[in-house]
JSON list of C-alpha atoms in Angstrom, two decimals:
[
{"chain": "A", "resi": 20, "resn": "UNK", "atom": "CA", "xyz": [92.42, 76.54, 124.04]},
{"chain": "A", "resi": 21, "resn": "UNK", "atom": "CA", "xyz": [96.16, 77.37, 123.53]},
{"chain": "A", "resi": 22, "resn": "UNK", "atom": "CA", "xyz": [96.31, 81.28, 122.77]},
{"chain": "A", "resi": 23, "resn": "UNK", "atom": "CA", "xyz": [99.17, 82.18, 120.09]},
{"chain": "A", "resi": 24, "resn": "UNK", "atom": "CA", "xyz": [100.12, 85.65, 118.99]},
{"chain": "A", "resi": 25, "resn": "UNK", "atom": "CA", "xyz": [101.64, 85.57, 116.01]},
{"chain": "A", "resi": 26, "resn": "UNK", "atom": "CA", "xyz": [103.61, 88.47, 114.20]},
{"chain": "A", "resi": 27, "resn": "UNK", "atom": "CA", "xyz": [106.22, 90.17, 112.21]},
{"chain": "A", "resi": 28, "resn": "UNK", "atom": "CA", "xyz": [108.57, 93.03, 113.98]},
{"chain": "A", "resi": 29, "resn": "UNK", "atom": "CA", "xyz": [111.60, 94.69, 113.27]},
{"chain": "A", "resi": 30, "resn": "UNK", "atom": "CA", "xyz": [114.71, 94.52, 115.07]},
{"chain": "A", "resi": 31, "resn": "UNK", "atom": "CA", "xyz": [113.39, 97.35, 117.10]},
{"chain": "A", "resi": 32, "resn": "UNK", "atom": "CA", "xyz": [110.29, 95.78, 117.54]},
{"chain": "A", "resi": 33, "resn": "UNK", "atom": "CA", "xyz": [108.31, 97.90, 115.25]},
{"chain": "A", "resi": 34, "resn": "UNK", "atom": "CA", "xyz": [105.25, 96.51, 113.51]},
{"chain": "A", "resi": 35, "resn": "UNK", "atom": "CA", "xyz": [103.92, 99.40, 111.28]},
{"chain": "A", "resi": 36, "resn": "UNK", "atom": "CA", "xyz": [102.83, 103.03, 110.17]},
{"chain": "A", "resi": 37, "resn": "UNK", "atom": "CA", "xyz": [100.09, 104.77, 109.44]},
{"chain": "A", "resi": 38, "resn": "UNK", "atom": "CA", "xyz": [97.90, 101.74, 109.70]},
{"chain": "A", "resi": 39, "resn": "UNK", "atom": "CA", "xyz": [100.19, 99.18, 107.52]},
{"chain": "A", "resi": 40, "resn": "UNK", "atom": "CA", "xyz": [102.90, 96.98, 107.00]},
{"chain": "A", "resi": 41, "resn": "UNK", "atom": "CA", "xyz": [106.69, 98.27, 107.34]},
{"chain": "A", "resi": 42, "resn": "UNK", "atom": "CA", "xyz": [107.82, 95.78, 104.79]},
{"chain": "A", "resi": 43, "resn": "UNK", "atom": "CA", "xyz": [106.30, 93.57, 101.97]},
{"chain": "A", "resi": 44, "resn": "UNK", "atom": "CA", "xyz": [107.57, 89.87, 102.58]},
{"chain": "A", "resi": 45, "resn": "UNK", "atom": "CA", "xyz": [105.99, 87.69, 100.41]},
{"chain": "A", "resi": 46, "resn": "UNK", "atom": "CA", "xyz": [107.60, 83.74, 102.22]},
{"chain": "A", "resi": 47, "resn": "UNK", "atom": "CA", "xyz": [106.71, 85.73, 105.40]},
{"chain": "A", "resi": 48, "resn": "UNK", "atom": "CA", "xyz": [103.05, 86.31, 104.45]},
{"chain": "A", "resi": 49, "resn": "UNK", "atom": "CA", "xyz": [102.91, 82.46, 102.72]},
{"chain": "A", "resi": 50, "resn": "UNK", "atom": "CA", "xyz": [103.76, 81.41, 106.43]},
{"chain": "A", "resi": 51, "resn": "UNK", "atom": "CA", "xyz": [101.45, 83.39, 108.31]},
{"chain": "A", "resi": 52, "resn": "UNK", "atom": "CA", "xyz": [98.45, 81.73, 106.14]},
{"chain": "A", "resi": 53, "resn": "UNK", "atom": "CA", "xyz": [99.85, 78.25, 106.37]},
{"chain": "A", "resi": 54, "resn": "UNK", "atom": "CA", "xyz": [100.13, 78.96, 110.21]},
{"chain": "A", "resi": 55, "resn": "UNK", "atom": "CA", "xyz": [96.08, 80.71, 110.21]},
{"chain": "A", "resi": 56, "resn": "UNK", "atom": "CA", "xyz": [94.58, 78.54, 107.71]},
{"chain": "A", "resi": 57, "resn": "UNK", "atom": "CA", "xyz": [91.72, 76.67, 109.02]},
{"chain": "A", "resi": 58, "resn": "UNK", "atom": "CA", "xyz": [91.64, 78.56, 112.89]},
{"chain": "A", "resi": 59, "resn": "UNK", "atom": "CA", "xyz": [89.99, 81.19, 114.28]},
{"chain": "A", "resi": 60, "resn": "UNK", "atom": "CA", "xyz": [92.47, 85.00, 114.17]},
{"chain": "A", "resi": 61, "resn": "UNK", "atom": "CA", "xyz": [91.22, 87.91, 116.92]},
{"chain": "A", "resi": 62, "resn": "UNK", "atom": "CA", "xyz": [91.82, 91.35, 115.48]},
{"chain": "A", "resi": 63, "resn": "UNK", "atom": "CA", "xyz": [91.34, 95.00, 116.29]},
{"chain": "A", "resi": 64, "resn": "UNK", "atom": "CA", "xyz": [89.59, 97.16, 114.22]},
{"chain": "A", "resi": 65, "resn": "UNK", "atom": "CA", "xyz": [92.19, 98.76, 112.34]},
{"chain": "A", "resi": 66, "resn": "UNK", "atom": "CA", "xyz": [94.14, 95.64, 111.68]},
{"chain": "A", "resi": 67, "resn": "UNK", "atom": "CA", "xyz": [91.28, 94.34, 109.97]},
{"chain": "A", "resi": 68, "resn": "UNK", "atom": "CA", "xyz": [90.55, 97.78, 108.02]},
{"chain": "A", "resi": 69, "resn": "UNK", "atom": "CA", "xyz": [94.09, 97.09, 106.76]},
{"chain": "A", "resi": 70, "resn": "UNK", "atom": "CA", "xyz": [93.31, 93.92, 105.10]},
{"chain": "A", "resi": 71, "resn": "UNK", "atom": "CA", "xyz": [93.65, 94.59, 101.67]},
{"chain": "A", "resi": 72, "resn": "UNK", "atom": "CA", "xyz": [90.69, 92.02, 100.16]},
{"chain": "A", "resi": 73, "resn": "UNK", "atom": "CA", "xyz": [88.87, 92.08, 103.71]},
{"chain": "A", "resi": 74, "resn": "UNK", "atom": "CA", "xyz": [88.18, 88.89, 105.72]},
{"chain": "A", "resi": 75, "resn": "UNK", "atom": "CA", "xyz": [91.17, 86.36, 104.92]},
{"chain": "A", "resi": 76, "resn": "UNK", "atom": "CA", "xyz": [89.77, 83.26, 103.94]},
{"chain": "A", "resi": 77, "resn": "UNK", "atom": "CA", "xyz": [89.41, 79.90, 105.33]},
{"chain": "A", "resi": 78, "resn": "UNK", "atom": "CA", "xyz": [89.84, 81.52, 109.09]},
{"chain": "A", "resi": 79, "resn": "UNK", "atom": "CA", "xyz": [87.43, 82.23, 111.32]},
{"chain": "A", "resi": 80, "resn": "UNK", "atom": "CA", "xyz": [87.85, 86.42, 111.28]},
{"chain": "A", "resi": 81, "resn": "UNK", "atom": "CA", "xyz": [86.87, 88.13, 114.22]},
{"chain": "A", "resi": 82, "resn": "UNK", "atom": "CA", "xyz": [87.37, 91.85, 115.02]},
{"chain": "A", "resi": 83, "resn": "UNK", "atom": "CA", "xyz": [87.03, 93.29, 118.29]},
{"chain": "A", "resi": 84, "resn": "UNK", "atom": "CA", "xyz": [85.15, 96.83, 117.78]},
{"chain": "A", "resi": 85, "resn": "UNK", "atom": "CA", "xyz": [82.72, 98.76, 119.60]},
{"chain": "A", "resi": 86, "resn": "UNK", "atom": "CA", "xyz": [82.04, 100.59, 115.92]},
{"chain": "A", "resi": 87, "resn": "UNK", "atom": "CA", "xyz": [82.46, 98.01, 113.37]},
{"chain": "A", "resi": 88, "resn": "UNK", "atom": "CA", "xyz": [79.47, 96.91, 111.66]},
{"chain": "A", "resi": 89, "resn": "UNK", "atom": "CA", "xyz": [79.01, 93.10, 110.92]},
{"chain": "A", "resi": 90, "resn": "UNK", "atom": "CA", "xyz": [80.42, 92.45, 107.67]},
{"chain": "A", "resi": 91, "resn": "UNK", "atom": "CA", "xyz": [80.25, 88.96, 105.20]},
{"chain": "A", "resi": 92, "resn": "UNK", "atom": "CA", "xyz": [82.59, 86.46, 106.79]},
{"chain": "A", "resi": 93, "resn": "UNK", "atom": "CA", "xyz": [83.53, 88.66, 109.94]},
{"chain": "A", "resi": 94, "resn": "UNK", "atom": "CA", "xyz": [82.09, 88.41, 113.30]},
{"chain": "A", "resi": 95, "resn": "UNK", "atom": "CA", "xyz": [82.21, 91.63, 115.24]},
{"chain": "A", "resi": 96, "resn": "UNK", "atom": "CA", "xyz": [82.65, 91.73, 119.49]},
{"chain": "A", "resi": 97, "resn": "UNK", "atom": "CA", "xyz": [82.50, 94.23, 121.67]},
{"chain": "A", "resi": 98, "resn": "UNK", "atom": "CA", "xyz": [85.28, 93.47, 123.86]},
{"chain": "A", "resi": 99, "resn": "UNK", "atom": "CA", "xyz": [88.10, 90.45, 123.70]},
{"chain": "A", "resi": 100, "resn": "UNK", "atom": "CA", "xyz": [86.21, 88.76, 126.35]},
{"chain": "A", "resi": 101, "resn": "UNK", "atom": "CA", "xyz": [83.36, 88.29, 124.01]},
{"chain": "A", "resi": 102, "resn": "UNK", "atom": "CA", "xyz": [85.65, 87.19, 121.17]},
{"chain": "A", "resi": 103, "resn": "UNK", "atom": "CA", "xyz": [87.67, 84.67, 123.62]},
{"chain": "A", "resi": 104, "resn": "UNK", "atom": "CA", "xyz": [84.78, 83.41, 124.60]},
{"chain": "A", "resi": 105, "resn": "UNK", "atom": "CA", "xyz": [83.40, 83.10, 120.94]},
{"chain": "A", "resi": 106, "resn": "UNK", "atom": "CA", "xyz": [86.30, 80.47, 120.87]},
{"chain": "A", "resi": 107, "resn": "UNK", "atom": "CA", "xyz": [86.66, 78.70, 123.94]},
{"chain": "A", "resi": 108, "resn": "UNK", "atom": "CA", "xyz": [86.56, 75.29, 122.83]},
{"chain": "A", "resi": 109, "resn": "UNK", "atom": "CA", "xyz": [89.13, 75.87, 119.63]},
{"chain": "A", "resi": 110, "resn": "UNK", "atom": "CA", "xyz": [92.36, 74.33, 120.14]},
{"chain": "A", "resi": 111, "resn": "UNK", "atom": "CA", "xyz": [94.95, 77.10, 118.86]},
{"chain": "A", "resi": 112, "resn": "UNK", "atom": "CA", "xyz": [93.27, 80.80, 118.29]},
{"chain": "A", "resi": 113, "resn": "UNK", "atom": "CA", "xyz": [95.86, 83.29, 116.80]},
{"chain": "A", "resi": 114, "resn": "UNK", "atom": "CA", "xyz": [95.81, 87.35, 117.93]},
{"chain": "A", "resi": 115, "resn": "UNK", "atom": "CA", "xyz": [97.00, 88.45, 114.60]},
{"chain": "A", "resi": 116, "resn": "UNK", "atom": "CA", "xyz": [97.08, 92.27, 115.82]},
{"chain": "A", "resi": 117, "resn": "UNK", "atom": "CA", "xyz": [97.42, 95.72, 116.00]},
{"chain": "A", "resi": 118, "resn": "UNK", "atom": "CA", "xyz": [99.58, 97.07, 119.22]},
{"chain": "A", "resi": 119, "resn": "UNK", "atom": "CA", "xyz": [96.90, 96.98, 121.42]},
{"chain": "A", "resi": 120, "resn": "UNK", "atom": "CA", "xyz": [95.58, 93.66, 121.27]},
{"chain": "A", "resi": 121, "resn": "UNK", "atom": "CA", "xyz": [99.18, 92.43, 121.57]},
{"chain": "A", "resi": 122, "resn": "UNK", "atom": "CA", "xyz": [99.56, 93.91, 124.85]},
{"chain": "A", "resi": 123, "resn": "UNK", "atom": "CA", "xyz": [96.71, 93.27, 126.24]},
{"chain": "A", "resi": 124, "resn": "UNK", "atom": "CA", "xyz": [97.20, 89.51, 125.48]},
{"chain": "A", "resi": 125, "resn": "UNK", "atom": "CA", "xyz": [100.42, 88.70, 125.84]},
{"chain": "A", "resi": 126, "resn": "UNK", "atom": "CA", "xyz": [100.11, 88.48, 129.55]},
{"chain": "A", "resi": 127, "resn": "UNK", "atom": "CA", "xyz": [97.97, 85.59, 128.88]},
{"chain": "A", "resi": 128, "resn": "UNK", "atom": "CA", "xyz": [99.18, 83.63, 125.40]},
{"chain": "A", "resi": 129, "resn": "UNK", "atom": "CA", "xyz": [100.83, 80.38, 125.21]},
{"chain": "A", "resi": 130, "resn": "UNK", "atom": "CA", "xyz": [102.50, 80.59, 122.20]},
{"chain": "A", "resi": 131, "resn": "UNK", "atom": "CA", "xyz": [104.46, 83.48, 120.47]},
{"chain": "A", "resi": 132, "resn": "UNK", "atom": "CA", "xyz": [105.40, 83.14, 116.47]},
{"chain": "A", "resi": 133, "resn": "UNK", "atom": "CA", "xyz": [107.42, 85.80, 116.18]},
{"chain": "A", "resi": 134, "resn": "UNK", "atom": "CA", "xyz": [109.43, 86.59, 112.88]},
{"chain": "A", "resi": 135, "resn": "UNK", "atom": "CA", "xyz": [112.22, 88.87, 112.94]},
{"chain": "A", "resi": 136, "resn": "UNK", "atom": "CA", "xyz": [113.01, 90.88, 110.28]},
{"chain": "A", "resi": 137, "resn": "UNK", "atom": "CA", "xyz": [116.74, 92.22, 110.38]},
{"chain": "A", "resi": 138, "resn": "UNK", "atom": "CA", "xyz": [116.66, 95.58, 110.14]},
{"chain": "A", "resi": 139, "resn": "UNK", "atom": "CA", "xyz": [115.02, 98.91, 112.45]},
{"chain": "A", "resi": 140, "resn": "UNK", "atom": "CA", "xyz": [112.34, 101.00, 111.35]},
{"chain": "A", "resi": 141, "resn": "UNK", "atom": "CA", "xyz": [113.04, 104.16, 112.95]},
{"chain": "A", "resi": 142, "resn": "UNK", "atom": "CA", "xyz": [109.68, 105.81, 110.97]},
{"chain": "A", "resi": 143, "resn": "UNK", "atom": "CA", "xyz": [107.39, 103.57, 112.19]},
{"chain": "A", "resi": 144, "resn": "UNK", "atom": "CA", "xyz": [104.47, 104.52, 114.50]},
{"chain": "A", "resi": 145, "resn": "UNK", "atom": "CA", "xyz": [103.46, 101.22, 115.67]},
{"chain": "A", "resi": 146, "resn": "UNK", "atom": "CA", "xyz": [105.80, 98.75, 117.84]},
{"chain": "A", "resi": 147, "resn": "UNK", "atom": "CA", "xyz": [105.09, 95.32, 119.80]},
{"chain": "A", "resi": 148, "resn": "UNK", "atom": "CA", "xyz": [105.22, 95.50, 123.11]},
{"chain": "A", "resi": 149, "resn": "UNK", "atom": "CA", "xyz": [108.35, 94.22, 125.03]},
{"chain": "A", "resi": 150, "resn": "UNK", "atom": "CA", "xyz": [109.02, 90.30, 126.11]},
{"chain": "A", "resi": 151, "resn": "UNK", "atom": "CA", "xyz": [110.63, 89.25, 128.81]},
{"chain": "A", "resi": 152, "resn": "UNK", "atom": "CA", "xyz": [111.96, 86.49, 127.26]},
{"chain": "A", "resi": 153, "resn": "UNK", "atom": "CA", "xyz": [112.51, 84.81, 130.56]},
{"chain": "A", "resi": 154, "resn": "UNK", "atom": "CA", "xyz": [109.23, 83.68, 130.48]},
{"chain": "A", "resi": 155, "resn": "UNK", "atom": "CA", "xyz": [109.49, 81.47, 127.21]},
{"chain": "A", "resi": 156, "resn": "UNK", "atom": "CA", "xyz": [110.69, 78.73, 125.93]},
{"chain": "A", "resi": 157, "resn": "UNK", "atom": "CA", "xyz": [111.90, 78.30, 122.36]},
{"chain": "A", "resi": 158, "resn": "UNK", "atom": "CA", "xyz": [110.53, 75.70, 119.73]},
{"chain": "A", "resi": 159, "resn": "UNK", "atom": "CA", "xyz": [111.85, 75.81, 116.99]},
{"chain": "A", "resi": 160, "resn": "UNK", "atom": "CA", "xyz": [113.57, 78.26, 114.58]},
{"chain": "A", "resi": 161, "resn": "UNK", "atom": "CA", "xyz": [114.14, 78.96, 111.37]},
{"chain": "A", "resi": 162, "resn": "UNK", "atom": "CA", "xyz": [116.40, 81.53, 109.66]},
{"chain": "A", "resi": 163, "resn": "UNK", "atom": "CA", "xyz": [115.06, 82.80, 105.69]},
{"chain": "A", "resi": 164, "resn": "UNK", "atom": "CA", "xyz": [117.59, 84.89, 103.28]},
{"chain": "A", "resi": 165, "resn": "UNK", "atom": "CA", "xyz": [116.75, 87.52, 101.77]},
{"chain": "A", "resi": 166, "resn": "UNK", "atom": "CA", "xyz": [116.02, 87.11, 98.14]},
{"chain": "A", "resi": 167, "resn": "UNK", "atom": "CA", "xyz": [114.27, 88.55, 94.86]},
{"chain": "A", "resi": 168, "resn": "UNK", "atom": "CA", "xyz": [111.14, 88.56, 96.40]},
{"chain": "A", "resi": 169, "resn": "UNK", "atom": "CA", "xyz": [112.06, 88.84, 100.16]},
{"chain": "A", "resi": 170, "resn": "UNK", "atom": "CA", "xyz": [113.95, 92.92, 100.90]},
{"chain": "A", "resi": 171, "resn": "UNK", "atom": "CA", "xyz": [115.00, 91.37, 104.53]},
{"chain": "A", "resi": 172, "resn": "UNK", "atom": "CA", "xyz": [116.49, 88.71, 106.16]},
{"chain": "A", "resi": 173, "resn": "UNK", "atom": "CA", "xyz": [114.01, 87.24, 108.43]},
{"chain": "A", "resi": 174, "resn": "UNK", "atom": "CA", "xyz": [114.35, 84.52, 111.36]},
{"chain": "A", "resi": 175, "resn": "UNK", "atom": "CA", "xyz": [110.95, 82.65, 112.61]},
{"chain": "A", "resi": 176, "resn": "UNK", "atom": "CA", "xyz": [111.40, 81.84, 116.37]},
{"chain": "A", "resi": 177, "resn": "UNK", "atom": "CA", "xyz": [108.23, 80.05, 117.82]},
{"chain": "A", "resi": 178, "resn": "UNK", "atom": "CA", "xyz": [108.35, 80.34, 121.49]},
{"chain": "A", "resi": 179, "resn": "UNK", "atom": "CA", "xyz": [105.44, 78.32, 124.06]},
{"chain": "A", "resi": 180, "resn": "UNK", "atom": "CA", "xyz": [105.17, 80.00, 127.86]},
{"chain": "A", "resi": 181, "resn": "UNK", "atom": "CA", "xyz": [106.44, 78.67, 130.93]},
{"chain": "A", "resi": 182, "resn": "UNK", "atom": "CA", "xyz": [103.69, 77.86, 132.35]},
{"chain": "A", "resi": 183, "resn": "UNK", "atom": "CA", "xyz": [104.91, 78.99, 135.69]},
{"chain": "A", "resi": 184, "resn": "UNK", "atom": "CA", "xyz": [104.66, 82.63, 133.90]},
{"chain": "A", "resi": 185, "resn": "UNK", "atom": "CA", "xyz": [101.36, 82.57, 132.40]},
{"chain": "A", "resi": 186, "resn": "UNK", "atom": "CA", "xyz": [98.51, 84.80, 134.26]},
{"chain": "A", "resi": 187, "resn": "UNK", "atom": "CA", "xyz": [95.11, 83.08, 134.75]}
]
């Protein structure tokens, strides 16, 4: 199972406040569900309570939550073991957030799809934690204007691990 995290942060590495999104970026958004669509996406608790419709469709949602009750088209574990192990024989599961699952996973992903959105957010609350980009390789990349729809200039980066670097 390759393990991708897969996120949007600011140029300071900021991913949110007060439980939501910084920035509304609709080509960004268009991108993370062609990226999700059809695989299974780990997420805390409060990443999922900020869904706005609930469980995204045509993924496999899984929260990890030790208060979350079960809901329609959401499976609920008690720890990210559990939910890792809920996938094991998947070929690409995506941590799709908050803070906490990033860090705790990063140690041990594969793949990082990071978008970049040019510009700090010196309100937010909520940041990713830092790479050491030593470790990774890039992939590919793609830069996207800014435009009627889109506030921000945002660059897609899509790094895979050394493997050397990743912890077992």
């Amino acid at each position: 199972m390759m393990l991708s995290l897969i996120v949007a942060l600011g140029a300071d590495n900021s991913i949110g406040k007060g439980g939501d999104l910084l920035w509304r970026l609709p080509g960004d958004l268009k991108r993370f569900k062609e990226t999700t669509t059809g695989h299974s996406i780990i997420m805390g608790k409060k990443t999922f309570l900020s869904l706005p419709k609930g469980a995204l469709p045509h993924r496999r949602n899984i929260v990890v939550s030790t208060t979350l009750s079960p809901q329609e088209g959401v499976e609920v574990y008690t720890s990210l073991e559990k939910a890792l192990e809920a996938v094991k024989g998947e070929d690409e599961v995506f941590i799709i957030g908050g803070a906490m699952l990033y860090e705790t996973t990063l140690p041990y992903a594969d793949r990082l799809y990071l978008t970049r959105v040019s510009a700090s957010f010196p309100d937010a609350d909520t940041y990713f934690p830092e790479i050491d980009f030593t470790e990774w390789c890039p992939k590919h990349q793609t830069t996207f204007q800014k435009d009627e729809r889109n506030a921000y200039q945002t660059v897609l980066t899509i790094y895979d691990r050394i493997p050397y670097f990743k912890k077992k």
